[in-house]
CSV table of C-alpha atoms in Angstrom, one decimal:
chain,number,residue,atom,x,y,z
Y,298,MET,CA,55.8,55.0,1.4
Y,299,LYS,CA,52.9,57.6,0.9
Y,300,LYS,CA,51.2,57.7,-2.4
Y,301,LEU,CA,48.7,59.3,-4.2
Y,302,GLY,CA,45.6,57.8,-6.7
Y,303,ILE,CA,44.3,60.2,-9.3
Y,304,CYS,CA,41.1,59.6,-11.1
Y,305,VAL,CA,41.6,61.6,-14.3
Y,306,CYS,CA,40.4,60.9,-18.2
Y,307,TYR,CA,43.7,60.2,-19.8
Y,308,ASN,CA,42.5,57.7,-22.1
Y,309,HIS,CA,39.5,59.8,-23.2
Y,310,LYS,CA,40.1,60.6,-27.3
Y,311,ASN,CA,39.2,64.3,-26.6
Y,312,TYR,CA,41.9,67.2,-26.7
Y,313,GLY,CA,41.4,68.7,-23.6
Y,314,SER,CA,40.7,65.6,-21.4
Y,315,GLN,CA,43.9,64.1,-22.3
Y,316,LEU,CA,45.6,67.8,-22.0
Y,317,GLN,CA,44.3,68.6,-18.6
Y,318,SER,CA,45.1,64.8,-17.6
Y,319,TYR,CA,48.8,65.0,-19.0
Y,320,ALA,CA,48.9,68.6,-17.4
Y,321,THR,CA,48.3,67.4,-13.7
Y,322,THR,CA,50.7,64.3,-14.4
Y,323,ALA,CA,53.4,67.5,-14.9
Y,324,GLU,CA,52.4,69.2,-12.2
Y,325,LEU,CA,52.6,66.1,-9.6
Y,326,LYS,CA,55.9,65.1,-11.1
Y,327,ARG,CA,57.8,68.5,-10.9
Y,328,ARG,CA,56.5,68.2,-6.9
Y,329,ASN,CA,58.5,64.7,-6.8
Y,330,ILE,CA,54.7,63.2,-6.0
Y,331,ASP,CA,54.7,59.4,-5.7
Y,332,PHE,CA,51.4,59.3,-7.9
Y,333,GLU,CA,49.8,56.6,-10.1
Y,334,ILE,CA,46.5,56.9,-11.9
Y,335,ILE,CA,43.7,54.7,-10.8
Y,336,ARG,CA,42.3,52.4,-13.2
Y,337,TYR,CA,38.7,51.0,-12.8
Y,338,LYS,CA,36.3,48.7,-14.5
Y,339,LYS,CA,32.7,47.7,-13.5
Y,340,LYS,CA,31.2,44.8,-13.4
Y,341,ILE,CA,28.1,44.1,-14.8
Y,342,THR,CA,25.4,43.0,-12.1
Y,343,PRO,CA,21.8,42.8,-11.9
Y,344,GLN,CA,22.4,45.4,-9.1
Y,345,LEU,CA,24.3,47.8,-11.4
Y,346,LEU,CA,21.7,47.9,-13.9
Y,347,MET,CA,18.9,48.3,-11.6
Y,348,LYS,CA,21.0,51.3,-10.4
Y,349,TYR,CA,21.5,52.6,-14.2
Y,350,LEU,CA,17.9,52.7,-15.4
Y,351,PRO,CA,16.5,55.6,-14.1
Y,352,LYS,CA,19.0,57.5,-16.1
Y,353,LEU,CA,17.5,56.4,-19.4
Y,354,PHE,CA,14.6,58.7,-18.4
Y,355,ASP,CA,17.7,61.5,-17.6
Y,356,PRO,CA,17.2,64.5,-20.5
Y,357,VAL,CA,20.8,65.0,-19.5
Y,358,PHE,CA,21.9,61.5,-19.9
Y,359,ILE,CA,19.8,61.1,-23.1
Y,360,ASN,CA,21.4,64.0,-24.7
Y,361,ASP,CA,25.3,63.2,-23.7
Y,362,ARG,CA,25.8,59.6,-24.1
Y,363,ILE,CA,22.8,57.7,-25.8
Y,364,ILE,CA,22.0,60.0,-28.7
Y,365,GLU,CA,25.4,61.0,-29.1
Y,366,ASN,CA,26.7,57.3,-29.6
Y,367,TYR,CA,24.0,56.6,-31.6
Y,368,GLN,CA,24.3,59.1,-34.1
Y,369,LYS,CA,28.1,58.3,-34.0
Y,370,LYS,CA,27.3,54.9,-34.9
Y,371,ILE,CA,25.0,55.8,-37.5
Y,372,MET,CA,26.9,58.4,-39.4
Y,373,MET,CA,30.2,55.8,-39.6
Y,374,LYS,CA,27.8,53.5,-41.5
Y,375,PHE,CA,27.1,56.0,-44.0
Y,376,HIS,CA,30.3,58.0,-44.0
Y,377,LYS,CA,33.0,54.6,-44.7
Y,378,GLN,CA,36.0,57.3,-45.3
Y,379,LEU,CA,34.8,59.0,-42.0
Y,380,LYS,CA,35.3,55.9,-40.1
Y,381,SER,CA,38.7,55.3,-41.5
Y,382,ASP,CA,40.0,59.1,-41.0
Y,383,ASN,CA,38.8,58.8,-37.3
Y,384,GLU,CA,40.6,55.4,-37.1
Y,385,ILE,CA,43.5,57.8,-38.3
Y,386,ARG,CA,42.9,60.5,-35.9
Y,387,SER,CA,42.0,57.6,-32.5
Y,388,ASN,CA,45.6,56.2,-33.2
Y,389,ALA,CA,47.2,59.1,-32.5
Y,390,PHE,CA,45.3,59.6,-29.3
Y,391,ASP,CA,46.6,56.3,-28.7
Y,392,LYS,CA,50.1,57.1,-29.4
Y,393,PHE,CA,49.8,60.4,-27.4
Y,394,SER,CA,48.3,58.3,-24.1
Y,395,GLN,CA,50.7,55.5,-24.5
Y,396,GLU,CA,53.4,57.1,-24.8
Y,397,ARG,CA,52.8,60.3,-22.1
Y,398,PHE,CA,50.7,58.2,-19.2
Y,399,LYS,CA,53.5,55.5,-17.2
Y,400,ASN,CA,52.0,55.8,-14.0
Y,401,LEU,CA,49.0,53.0,-13.9
Y,402,SER,CA,47.5,51.5,-11.4
Y,403,PRO,CA,46.6,47.8,-11.6
Y,404,VAL,CA,42.7,47.6,-13.7
Y,405,TYR,CA,40.5,47.1,-10.4
Y,406,TYR,CA,37.8,45.2,-11.7
Y,407,GLY,CA,34.3,45.5,-9.7
Y,408,TYR,CA,33.9,48.6,-7.2
Y,409,GLU,CA,34.8,46.0,-4.3
Y,410,SER,CA,38.2,45.6,-5.4
Y,411,LEU,CA,38.4,49.3,-6.2
Y,412,GLN,CA,37.3,50.0,-2.2
Y,413,GLU,CA,39.6,47.4,-1.1
Y,414,GLN,CA,43.0,48.8,-3.1
Y,415,SER,CA,42.3,52.0,-2.7
Y,416,LYS,CA,43.2,51.7,1.3
Y,417,LYS,CA,47.0,51.8,0.1
Y,418,TYR,CA,46.8,55.4,-1.3
Y,419,THR,CA,47.5,58.2,1.5
Y,420,ALA,CA,45.4,60.6,-0.7
Y,421,VAL,CA,43.3,60.6,-3.9
Y,422,MET,CA,42.4,63.2,-6.2
Y,423,VAL,CA,39.9,63.6,-8.7
Y,424,GLY,CA,41.2,65.9,-11.6
Y,425,SER,CA,39.8,68.1,-14.1
Y,426,ASP,CA,36.8,67.7,-16.8
Y,427,GLN,CA,33.2,67.5,-16.3
Y,428,LEU,CA,33.7,64.5,-14.0
Y,429,TRP,CA,30.7,65.8,-11.7
Y,430,SER,CA,28.2,66.4,-14.3
Y,431,PRO,CA,24.9,64.9,-13.1
Y,432,SER,CA,25.0,62.4,-16.4
Y,433,GLY,CA,27.3,60.2,-14.5
Y,434,ILE,CA,27.6,61.3,-11.0
Y,435,ASN,CA,26.0,58.0,-9.6
Y,436,SER,CA,29.4,55.5,-10.5
Y,437,ASN,CA,30.9,56.6,-7.3
Y,438,PHE,CA,34.4,56.8,-8.6
Y,439,TYR,CA,34.9,60.5,-10.0
Y,440,ASN,CA,33.0,61.2,-6.6
Y,441,LEU,CA,36.1,59.2,-4.6
Y,442,MET,CA,33.1,57.6,-2.3
Y,443,PHE,CA,35.2,54.5,-3.1
Y,444,ALA,CA,38.4,56.0,-0.8
Y,445,ASP,CA,38.0,54.9,2.5
Y,446,ASN,CA,37.2,57.6,5.4
Y,447,ASN,CA,41.3,57.5,6.5
Y,448,THR,CA,42.2,58.8,3.1
Y,449,VAL,CA,42.4,62.6,1.9
Y,450,LYS,CA,39.8,63.0,-0.5
Y,451,ILE,CA,41.1,65.8,-3.0
Y,452,SER,CA,39.3,67.6,-5.6
Y,453,TYR,CA,41.3,69.8,-8.2
Y,454,ALA,CA,39.6,72.2,-11.0
Y,455,THR,CA,36.7,69.3,-11.5
Y,456,SER,CA,33.8,70.3,-13.3
Y,457,PHE,CA,30.0,70.2,-13.0
Y,458,GLY,CA,29.4,70.6,-16.9
Y,459,VAL,CA,26.1,72.5,-15.7
Y,460,ALA,CA,25.7,76.0,-14.3
Y,461,GLN,CA,23.0,74.4,-11.8
Y,462,ILE,CA,22.1,71.3,-10.1
Y,463,LYS,CA,18.6,70.2,-9.8
Y,464,PRO,CA,16.9,69.6,-6.3
Y,465,LYS,CA,16.7,65.6,-7.3
Y,466,TYR,CA,20.5,65.3,-7.2
Y,467,GLN,CA,21.4,67.6,-4.8
Y,468,LYS,CA,21.1,64.8,-1.8
Y,469,ILE,CA,23.7,62.8,-3.8
Y,470,TYR,CA,26.2,66.0,-4.1
Y,471,LYS,CA,26.0,66.4,-0.7
Y,472,THR,CA,27.2,63.3,0.6
Y,473,PHE,CA,29.9,63.2,-1.4
Y,474,LEU,CA,31.2,66.5,-1.4
Y,475,ASP,CA,30.9,66.5,2.5
Y,476,ARG,CA,33.3,63.8,2.5
Y,477,LEU,CA,35.8,65.8,0.7
Y,478,ASN,CA,39.3,67.5,2.8
Y,479,PHE,CA,39.8,69.8,-0.1
Y,480,ILE,CA,37.4,70.8,-2.8
Y,481,SER,CA,38.5,73.1,-5.8
Y,482,VAL,CA,36.6,73.7,-8.7
Y,483,ARG,CA,36.9,75.1,-12.2
Y,484,GLU,CA,34.2,77.6,-12.9
Y,485,ASN,CA,32.4,79.9,-10.9
Y,486,SER,CA,29.0,78.3,-11.2
Y,487,GLY,CA,31.2,75.2,-9.5
Y,488,LYS,CA,31.8,77.2,-6.3
Y,489,LYS,CA,28.1,78.6,-6.1
Y,490,ILE,CA,27.0,74.9,-6.3
Y,491,VAL,CA,29.6,73.1,-3.6
Y,492,ASP,CA,28.6,76.2,-1.3
Y,493,SER,CA,24.7,76.0,-1.5
Y,494,VAL,CA,24.5,72.4,-1.5
Y,495,SER,CA,27.3,71.3,1.0
Y,496,SER,CA,28.6,72.3,4.4
Y,497,ASN,CA,32.2,72.8,2.4
Y,498,ASN,CA,33.4,75.6,1.1
Y,499,ALA,CA,35.5,75.4,-2.8
Y,500,GLU,CA,38.4,77.7,-4.4
Y,501,VAL,CA,37.9,78.2,-7.9
Y,502,VAL,CA,41.6,77.2,-9.5
Y,503,VAL,CA,42.7,77.1,-12.8
Y,504,ASP,CA,42.9,74.4,-15.2
Y,505,PRO,CA,45.1,71.9,-14.8
Y,506,VAL,CA,46.7,73.0,-18.3
Y,507,LEU,CA,46.8,76.8,-17.0
Y,508,LEU,CA,49.6,74.8,-14.2
Y,509,LEU,CA,51.8,75.2,-17.0
Y,510,ASP,CA,53.4,78.5,-18.5
Y,511,ASP,CA,54.0,78.5,-22.0
Y,512,LYS,CA,57.8,77.6,-21.5
Y,513,GLN,CA,57.0,74.5,-19.2
Y,514,TRP,CA,54.8,73.5,-22.3
Y,515,LEU,CA,57.4,73.8,-24.6
Y,516,GLU,CA,59.7,71.5,-22.3
Y,517,GLU,CA,57.0,69.1,-22.2
Y,518,ILE,CA,55.9,69.6,-26.3
Y,519,PRO,CA,58.9,70.7,-28.3
Y,520,ASN,CA,57.6,73.2,-31.4
Y,521,LYS,CA,57.1,71.5,-34.7
Y,522,ARG,CA,55.2,73.3,-37.3
Y,523,LEU,CA,52.9,71.5,-39.0
Y,524,TYR,CA,52.1,74.1,-41.8
Y,525,ASP,CA,54.6,76.1,-43.5
Y,526,GLU,CA,52.4,79.1,-44.6
Y,527,PRO,CA,50.7,81.6,-42.5
Y,528,TYR,CA,46.8,79.7,-41.6
Y,529,ILE,CA,44.1,80.5,-39.3
Y,530,PHE,CA,43.2,77.6,-36.9
Y,531,ALA,CA,39.6,76.8,-36.4
Y,532,TYR,CA,38.3,74.6,-34.0
Y,533,PHE,CA,34.8,74.0,-33.8
Y,534,LEU,CA,32.8,71.3,-32.0
Y,535,GLY,CA,29.5,72.5,-32.5
Y,536,LYS,CA,26.9,72.1,-35.3
Y,537,THR,CA,26.7,75.9,-36.6
Y,538,PRO,CA,27.4,76.7,-40.0
Y,539,GLU,CA,27.4,80.8,-39.5
Y,540,TYR,CA,30.3,80.6,-37.6
Y,541,ARG,CA,32.1,78.8,-40.4
Y,542,GLN,CA,31.1,80.8,-42.9
Y,543,ALA,CA,32.3,83.6,-41.1
Y,544,VAL,CA,35.6,82.4,-40.3
Y,545,THR,CA,35.9,81.6,-44.2
Y,546,GLU,CA,34.8,85.1,-45.2
Y,547,PHE,CA,37.8,86.5,-42.9
Y,548,ALA,CA,40.4,84.0,-44.0
Y,549,LYS,CA,39.5,85.1,-47.9
Y,550,LYS,CA,40.0,89.1,-46.7
Y,551,LYS,CA,43.0,88.0,-45.0
Y,552,GLY,CA,44.6,85.8,-47.7
Y,553,LEU,CA,45.0,83.1,-44.9
Y,554,LYS,CA,44.4,79.3,-45.1
Y,555,ILE,CA,42.2,77.5,-42.8
Y,556,VAL,CA,43.4,74.5,-40.9
Y,557,THR,CA,40.5,72.5,-39.1
Y,558,GLU,CA,39.8,69.6,-37.0
Y,559,PRO,CA,36.2,67.7,-38.6
Y,560,HIS,CA,33.6,65.8,-36.9
Y,561,MET,CA,35.3,65.5,-33.7
Y,562,ASP,CA,32.4,63.6,-32.2
Y,563,SER,CA,30.4,62.4,-35.0
Y,564,TYR,CA,29.8,63.2,-38.5
Y,565,ASN,CA,28.8,66.9,-38.8
Y,566,LYS,CA,27.1,68.5,-41.4
Y,567,ALA,CA,28.8,71.6,-40.9
Y,568,ASP,CA,32.1,70.6,-41.5
Y,569,GLU,CA,31.8,69.7,-44.9
Y,570,GLY,CA,33.4,71.5,-47.3
Y,571,PHE,CA,34.9,74.0,-44.4
Y,572,GLY,CA,38.6,74.5,-44.5
Y,573,ASP,CA,41.5,74.7,-46.5
Y,574,TYR,CA,43.3,71.6,-44.9
Y,575,THR,CA,41.6,68.9,-42.6
Y,576,PRO,CA,44.1,66.7,-41.2
Y,577,PHE,CA,43.0,63.6,-39.1
Y,578,ASP,CA,46.5,62.6,-38.0
Y,579,ILE,CA,46.2,64.9,-34.9
Y,580,GLY,CA,46.9,64.1,-31.4
Y,581,PRO,CA,47.1,66.2,-28.5
Y,582,ALA,CA,51.0,67.3,-29.0
Y,583,GLU,CA,50.1,68.2,-32.9
Y,584,PHE,CA,46.6,70.0,-31.3
Y,585,VAL,CA,49.0,72.2,-28.9
Y,586,ASN,CA,51.6,73.2,-31.8
Y,587,LEU,CA,48.6,74.1,-34.5
Y,588,ILE,CA,47.7,76.6,-31.7
Y,589,ARG,CA,50.9,77.8,-30.8
Y,590,ASN,CA,51.7,78.5,-34.4
Y,591,ALA,CA,48.7,80.0,-36.1
Y,592,GLU,CA,48.3,83.5,-37.1
Y,593,TYR,CA,44.5,83.4,-35.5
Y,594,VAL,CA,42.4,80.9,-33.6
Y,595,PHE,CA,38.8,80.7,-34.0
Y,596,THR,CA,37.0,78.0,-31.4
Y,597,ASP,CA,33.8,77.2,-29.3
Y,598,SER,CA,36.1,74.5,-27.4
Y,599,PHE,CA,37.2,75.4,-23.9
Y,600,HIS,CA,40.7,74.4,-24.5
Y,601,GLY,CA,41.3,75.7,-27.7
Y,602,SER,CA,40.7,78.8,-25.8
Y,603,VAL,CA,43.0,78.1,-22.9
Y,604,PHE,CA,45.5,77.5,-25.3
Y,605,SER,CA,45.3,80.6,-27.4
Y,606,VAL,CA,46.1,82.6,-23.9
Y,607,ILE,CA,48.9,80.3,-23.4
Y,608,TYR,CA,50.6,81.2,-26.5
Y,609,ARG,CA,49.1,85.1,-26.4
Y,610,LYS,CA,47.2,84.6,-29.8
Y,611,GLN,CA,44.4,86.4,-31.0
Y,612,PHE,CA,41.2,84.6,-31.1
Y,613,MET,CA,37.6,84.6,-30.8
Y,614,VAL,CA,35.5,82.3,-28.7
Y,615,PHE,CA,31.8,80.9,-30.0
Y,616,ASN,CA,29.3,79.6,-27.9
Y,617,ARG,CA,28.7,76.2,-28.4
Y,618,TYR,CA,25.5,75.5,-26.8
Y,619,SER,CA,22.0,77.7,-26.5
Y,620,ASP,CA,21.8,78.7,-22.9
Y,621,ASN,CA,18.6,77.2,-22.5
Y,622,SER,CA,20.0,74.0,-23.9
Y,623,VAL,CA,19.4,70.9,-20.8
Y,624,SER,CA,23.2,69.8,-21.6
Y,625,SER,CA,24.8,73.5,-21.9
Y,626,LYS,CA,28.1,73.5,-21.0
Y,627,ASN,CA,29.1,77.5,-21.7
Y,628,SER,CA,29.8,78.2,-17.9
Y,629,ARG,CA,33.3,77.4,-18.3
Y,630,ILE,CA,33.6,79.1,-21.2
Y,631,ASP,CA,31.6,82.1,-18.9
Y,632,SER,CA,33.9,81.7,-16.1
Y,633,PHE,CA,37.3,81.7,-18.3
Y,634,CYS,CA,36.6,84.8,-20.0
Y,635,ALA,CA,35.3,86.5,-17.0
Y,636,ASN,CA,37.7,85.8,-14.7
Y,637,TYR,CA,41.0,87.2,-17.1
Y,638,GLY,CA,39.0,90.2,-18.7
Y,639,LEU,CA,38.3,88.7,-22.1
Y,640,SER,CA,34.3,89.1,-22.2
Y,641,GLU,CA,35.3,91.2,-25.4
Y,642,ARG,CA,36.6,88.1,-27.1
Y,643,ARG,CA,33.3,86.3,-27.0
Y,644,TYR,CA,31.5,86.2,-30.3
Y,645,GLY,CA,28.5,88.5,-31.1
Y,646,GLY,CA,28.3,88.8,-35.1
Y,647,ASP,CA,31.3,90.9,-36.1
Y,648,ILE,CA,34.5,88.1,-36.8
Y,649,PHE,CA,36.3,91.2,-37.6
Y,650,ALA,CA,36.4,92.0,-33.8
Y,651,VAL,CA,39.3,89.2,-33.6
Y,652,GLU,CA,41.5,92.0,-35.0
Y,653,SER,CA,41.3,94.4,-31.6
Y,654,ARG,CA,44.3,93.4,-29.9
Y,655,ILE,CA,44.6,91.7,-26.7
Y,656,ASP,CA,46.1,93.4,-23.4
Y,657,TYR,CA,48.0,90.1,-22.7
Y,658,PRO,CA,50.2,91.8,-20.0
Y,659,SER,CA,47.1,92.6,-17.8
Y,660,VAL,CA,45.5,89.1,-19.1
Y,661,LEU,CA,48.7,87.5,-18.3
Y,662,GLU,CA,49.2,88.8,-14.9
Y,663,LYS,CA,46.0,87.5,-13.8
Y,664,VAL,CA,45.9,84.4,-15.1
Y,665,ASN,CA,49.4,84.1,-13.0
Y,666,GLU,CA,47.9,85.5,-10.3
Y,667,HIS,CA,45.3,82.6,-10.3
Y,668,ARG,CA,48.3,80.2,-11.2
Y,669,ASN,CA,49.7,81.1,-7.8
Y,670,SER,CA,47.0,80.8,-5.8
Y,671,SER,CA,46.1,77.6,-7.6
Y,672,LYS,CA,49.5,75.9,-6.8
Y,673,ALA,CA,49.2,77.0,-3.1
Y,674,PHE,CA,45.5,75.3,-2.8
Y,675,LEU,CA,47.9,71.9,-4.0
Y,676,ASP,CA,50.3,73.0,-1.5
Y,677,LYS,CA,47.9,72.9,1.5
Y,678,ALA,CA,46.1,69.7,0.0
Y,679,LEU,CA,49.1,67.8,-0.7
Y,680,GLU,CA,50.8,68.4,2.2
Y,681,CYS,CA,50.3,65.0,3.5
Y,682,LEU,CA,51.9,63.4,1.0
Y,683,LYS,CA,55.1,65.0,2.4
């Protein structure tokens, strides 16, 4: 029996990570592909510790992992209620993960076990999300270096998370990219990276959540209205108070309530006092429904923007990072807006520009064309499993 092993962040407590992982599995089920999510845990060895030592001097890794985790732990100590609230949110993520992800491999402990067990797969595929970020590229999991030479190796909509790869990393990237049989990426900048450092070429495909249209999402996540009154959904991960002030001004002028999800990654001072409703019992399904039933959406989130388009919302997207930030991930928003004719939805200082109507027939025509070409890519890549 031919089987596909997939490497995705199915249990990462992030709306985008879980929803794109779920969309990937939903698409595979629609294709009647026999698959399972590969579960891998590292064994802590002296060799592994030595391998990761250089990361302590990498600004991307320090910003993405060490500082963020340290800040979160400190803030939880000072904000006891936030710790309790985050446990409620965490449980909502766990519930979605446990209910929605059933096709799981045994846990492979240690790299040798991963290599050996991976031989049972006809093909392995790394999913979307920022799984090729320089901060984690040495793990040899999401780059599929563990897979046997005879195993078909596929990437679907995988993201580098950055617009450029520093010269010191390019040899590492070339090594694993050259081994892949089918490469697709989520951003235009990702294609440029692959085409420049590898002998292979990459195709830009839709994020997995766009493989399903609004009707198919309704089949996967039935509609449930969480608030009876009209509302704005404001979903900000960044720390810019001016964005929240602008949304508050807009809401007052329109006579609408604001629903928001505060303190997503860690304590965020800008979230204090912002919004009329700040629920914490929101898992990925509830997140989809908050967008689905909103009058307007304001966000600095990539997937907040994507679902806004799926549900034809009047939305505005904000930059979460400054363009010169070493950890900037603005490139995915850049690609999304450029590819579908949505550049005017970028916030430029006028919050009321959100009222300019979006030409959704034109936008969704582009999305549908891209969806079809992305499915054609999967047709070719998954041919080995028939």
